[in-house]
GROMACS .gro file of C-alpha atoms in nm:
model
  172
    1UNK     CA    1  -9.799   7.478   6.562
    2UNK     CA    2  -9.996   7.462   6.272
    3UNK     CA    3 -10.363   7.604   6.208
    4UNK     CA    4 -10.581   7.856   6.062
    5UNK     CA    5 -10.345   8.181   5.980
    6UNK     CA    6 -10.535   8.510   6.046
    7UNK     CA    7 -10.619   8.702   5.742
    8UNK     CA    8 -10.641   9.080   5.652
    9UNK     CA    9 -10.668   9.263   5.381
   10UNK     CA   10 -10.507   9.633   5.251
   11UNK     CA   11 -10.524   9.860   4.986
   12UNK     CA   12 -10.148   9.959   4.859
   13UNK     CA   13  -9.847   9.818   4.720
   14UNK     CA   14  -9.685   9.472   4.771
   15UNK     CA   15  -9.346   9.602   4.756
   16UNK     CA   16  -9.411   9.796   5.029
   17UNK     CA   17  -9.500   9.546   5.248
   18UNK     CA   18  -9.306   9.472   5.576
   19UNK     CA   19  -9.376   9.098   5.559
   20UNK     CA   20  -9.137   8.791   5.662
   21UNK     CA   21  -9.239   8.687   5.252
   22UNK     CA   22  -9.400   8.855   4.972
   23UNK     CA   23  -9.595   8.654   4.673
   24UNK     CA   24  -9.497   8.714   4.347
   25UNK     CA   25  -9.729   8.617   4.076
   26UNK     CA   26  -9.466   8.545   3.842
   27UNK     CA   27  -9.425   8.412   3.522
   28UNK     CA   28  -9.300   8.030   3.425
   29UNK     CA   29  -8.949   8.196   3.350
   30UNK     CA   30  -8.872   8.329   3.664
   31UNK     CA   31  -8.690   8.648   3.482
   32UNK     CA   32  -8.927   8.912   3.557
   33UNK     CA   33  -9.243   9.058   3.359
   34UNK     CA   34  -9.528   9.296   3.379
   35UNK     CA   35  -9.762   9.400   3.674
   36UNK     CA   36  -9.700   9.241   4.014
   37UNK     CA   37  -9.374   9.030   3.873
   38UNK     CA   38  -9.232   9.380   3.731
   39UNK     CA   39  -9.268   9.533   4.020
   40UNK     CA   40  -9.166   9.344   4.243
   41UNK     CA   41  -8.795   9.273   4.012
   42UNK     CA   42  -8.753   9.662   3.966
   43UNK     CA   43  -8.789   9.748   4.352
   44UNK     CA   44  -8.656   9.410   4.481
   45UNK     CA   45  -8.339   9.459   4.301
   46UNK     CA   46  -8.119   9.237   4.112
   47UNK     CA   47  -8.015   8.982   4.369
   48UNK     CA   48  -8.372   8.875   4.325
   49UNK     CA   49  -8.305   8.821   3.961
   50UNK     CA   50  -7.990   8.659   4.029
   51UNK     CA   51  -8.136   8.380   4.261
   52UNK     CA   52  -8.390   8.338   4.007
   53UNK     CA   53  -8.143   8.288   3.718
   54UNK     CA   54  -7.952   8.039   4.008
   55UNK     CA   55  -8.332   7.837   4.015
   56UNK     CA   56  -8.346   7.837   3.668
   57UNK     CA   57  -7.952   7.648   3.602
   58UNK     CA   58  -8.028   7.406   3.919
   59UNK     CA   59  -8.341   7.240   3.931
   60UNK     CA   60  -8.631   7.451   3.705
   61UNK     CA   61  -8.433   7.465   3.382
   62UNK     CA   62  -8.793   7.457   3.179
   63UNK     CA   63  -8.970   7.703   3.428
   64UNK     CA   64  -9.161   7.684   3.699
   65UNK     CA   65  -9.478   7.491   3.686
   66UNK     CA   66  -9.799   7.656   3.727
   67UNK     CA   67  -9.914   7.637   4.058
   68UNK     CA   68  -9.596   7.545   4.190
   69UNK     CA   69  -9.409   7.760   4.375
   70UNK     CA   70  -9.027   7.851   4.516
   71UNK     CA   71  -8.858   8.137   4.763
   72UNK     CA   72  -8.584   8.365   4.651
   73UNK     CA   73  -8.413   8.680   4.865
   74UNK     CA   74  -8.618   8.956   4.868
   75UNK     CA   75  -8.334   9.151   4.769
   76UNK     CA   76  -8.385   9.522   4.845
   77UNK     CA   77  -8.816   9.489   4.957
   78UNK     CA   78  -8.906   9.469   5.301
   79UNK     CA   79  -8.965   9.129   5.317
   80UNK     CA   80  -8.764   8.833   5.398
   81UNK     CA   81  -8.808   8.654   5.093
   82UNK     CA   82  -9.021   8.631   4.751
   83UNK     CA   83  -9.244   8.328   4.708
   84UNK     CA   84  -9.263   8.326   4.350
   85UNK     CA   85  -9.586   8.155   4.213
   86UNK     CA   86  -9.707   8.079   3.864
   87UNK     CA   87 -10.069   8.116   3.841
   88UNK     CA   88 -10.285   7.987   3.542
   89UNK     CA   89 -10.411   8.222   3.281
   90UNK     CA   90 -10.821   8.200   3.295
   91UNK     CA   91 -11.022   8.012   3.037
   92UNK     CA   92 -11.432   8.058   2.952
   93UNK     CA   93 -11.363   7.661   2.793
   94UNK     CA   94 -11.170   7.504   3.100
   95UNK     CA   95 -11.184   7.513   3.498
   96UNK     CA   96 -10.845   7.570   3.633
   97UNK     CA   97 -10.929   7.672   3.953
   98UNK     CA   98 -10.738   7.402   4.095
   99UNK     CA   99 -10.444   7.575   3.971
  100UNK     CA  100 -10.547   7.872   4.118
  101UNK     CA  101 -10.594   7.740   4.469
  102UNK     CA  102 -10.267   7.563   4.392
  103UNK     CA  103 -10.078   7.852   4.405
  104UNK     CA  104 -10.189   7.978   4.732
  105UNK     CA  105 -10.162   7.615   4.866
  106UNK     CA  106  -9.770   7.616   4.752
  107UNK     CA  107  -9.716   7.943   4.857
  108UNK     CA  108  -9.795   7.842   5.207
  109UNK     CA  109  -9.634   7.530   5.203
  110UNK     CA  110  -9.323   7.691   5.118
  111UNK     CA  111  -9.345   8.027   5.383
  112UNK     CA  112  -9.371   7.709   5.641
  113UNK     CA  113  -9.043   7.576   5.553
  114UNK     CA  114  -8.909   7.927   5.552
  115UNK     CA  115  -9.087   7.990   5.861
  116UNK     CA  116  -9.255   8.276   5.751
  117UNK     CA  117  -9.487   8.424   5.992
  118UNK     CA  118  -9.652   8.660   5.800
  119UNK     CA  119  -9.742   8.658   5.421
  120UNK     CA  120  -9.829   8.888   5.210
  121UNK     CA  121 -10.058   8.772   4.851
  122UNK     CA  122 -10.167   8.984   4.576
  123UNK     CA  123 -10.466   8.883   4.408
  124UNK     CA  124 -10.272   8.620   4.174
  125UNK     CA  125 -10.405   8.547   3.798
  126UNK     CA  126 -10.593   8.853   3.826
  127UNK     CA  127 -10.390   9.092   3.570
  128UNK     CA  128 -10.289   9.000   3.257
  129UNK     CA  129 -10.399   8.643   3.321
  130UNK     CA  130 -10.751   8.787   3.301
  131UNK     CA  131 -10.912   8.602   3.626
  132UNK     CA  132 -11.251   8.714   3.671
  133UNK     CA  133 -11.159   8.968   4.015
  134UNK     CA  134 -11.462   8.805   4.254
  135UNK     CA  135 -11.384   8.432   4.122
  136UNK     CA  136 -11.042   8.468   4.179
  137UNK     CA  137 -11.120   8.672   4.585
  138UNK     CA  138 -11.339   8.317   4.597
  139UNK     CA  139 -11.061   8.076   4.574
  140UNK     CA  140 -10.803   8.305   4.729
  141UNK     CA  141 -10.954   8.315   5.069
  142UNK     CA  142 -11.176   7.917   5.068
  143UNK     CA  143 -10.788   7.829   4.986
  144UNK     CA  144 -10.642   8.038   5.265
  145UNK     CA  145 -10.900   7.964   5.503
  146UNK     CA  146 -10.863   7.550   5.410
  147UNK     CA  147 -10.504   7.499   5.421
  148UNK     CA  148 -10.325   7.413   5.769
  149UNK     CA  149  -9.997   7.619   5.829
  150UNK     CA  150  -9.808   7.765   6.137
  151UNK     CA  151  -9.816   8.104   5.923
  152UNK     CA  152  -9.971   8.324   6.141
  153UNK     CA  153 -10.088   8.552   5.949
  154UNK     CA  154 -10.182   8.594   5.550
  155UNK     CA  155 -10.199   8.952   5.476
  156UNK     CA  156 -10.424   9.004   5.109
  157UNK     CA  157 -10.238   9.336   4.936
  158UNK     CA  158 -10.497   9.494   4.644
  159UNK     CA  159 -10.419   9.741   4.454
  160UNK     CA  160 -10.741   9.900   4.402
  161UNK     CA  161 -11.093   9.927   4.546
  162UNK     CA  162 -11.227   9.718   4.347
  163UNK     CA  163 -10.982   9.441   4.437
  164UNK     CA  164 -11.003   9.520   4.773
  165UNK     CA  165 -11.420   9.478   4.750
  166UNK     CA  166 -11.418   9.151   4.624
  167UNK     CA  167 -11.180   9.006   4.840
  168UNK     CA  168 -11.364   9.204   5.140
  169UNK     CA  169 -11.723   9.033   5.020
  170UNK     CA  170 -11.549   8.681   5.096
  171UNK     CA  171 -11.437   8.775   5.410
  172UNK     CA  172 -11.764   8.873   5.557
   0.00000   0.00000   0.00000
């Protein structure tokens, strides 16, 4: 059955999350970064690296698109899976908040063909990508809360208070 998937939000780590998937904000390359991607490579393990590296040879030799988005093994997390997603790196000069909500979208789409239950998102574009924090809690949850899915449950993981604020605001 597909509908509305209940979301909550916590404070804490997205590696530690005992989810059916975890969201990785990753980068085009699929090989690991910085913040979320890092993190989730270093505890994940390398299996996850390896299935990446397997997505890379098959079918996204030039990356992943932003917005788009594919599952790996979750290697050593608590999850299921990864649903890696590329999210768009903010511009004052261009709205790419399509992309954004993309990537949430995607995500969703593909925990439904996993048949992911629950789903865990950080707060993607928001690091290094330099998404304005309440801008990018906006789109997260009008995309969430918009987008049909038998995922029962989307589960928002912020790393700080601030984070957790914004997306907290939308919610109310």
């Amino acid at each position: 059955m597909t509908g509305q998937p209940a979301i909550t939000l916590v404070r804490g780590d997205i590696t530690e999350q005992d989810a059916d998937a975890v969201v990785n904000a990753a980068n085009s390359s699929l090989l690991g970064g910085g913040g979320v991607d890092g993190a989730i490579h270093r505890r994940g393990g390398p299996e996850i690296l390896q299935d990446c590296r397997r997505l890379r040879a098959s079918r996204h030799g030039a990356g992943l698109p932003t917005g788009q988005a594919v599952a790996t093994t979750a290697g050593r997390l608590p999850a299921r899976w990864v649903i890696h997603t590329v999210g768009p790196v903010h511009s004052t000069t261009e709205d790419r908040g399509a992309l954004l909500a993309s990537c949430y979208r995607e995500s969703l789409r593909v925990a439904d063909e996993l048949g992911a239950c629950t789903v865990a998102f950080p707060a993607i574009s928001t690091g290094v990508y330099r998404w304005p924090m309440d801008d990018a809690a906006r789109i997260a949850v009008e995309t969430v809360r918009g987008t049909r899915a038998a995922v029962e449950e989307v589960r928002f993981v912020l790393f700080d208070d601030r984070a957790y604020q914004a997306f907290a605001r939308q919610l109310e």
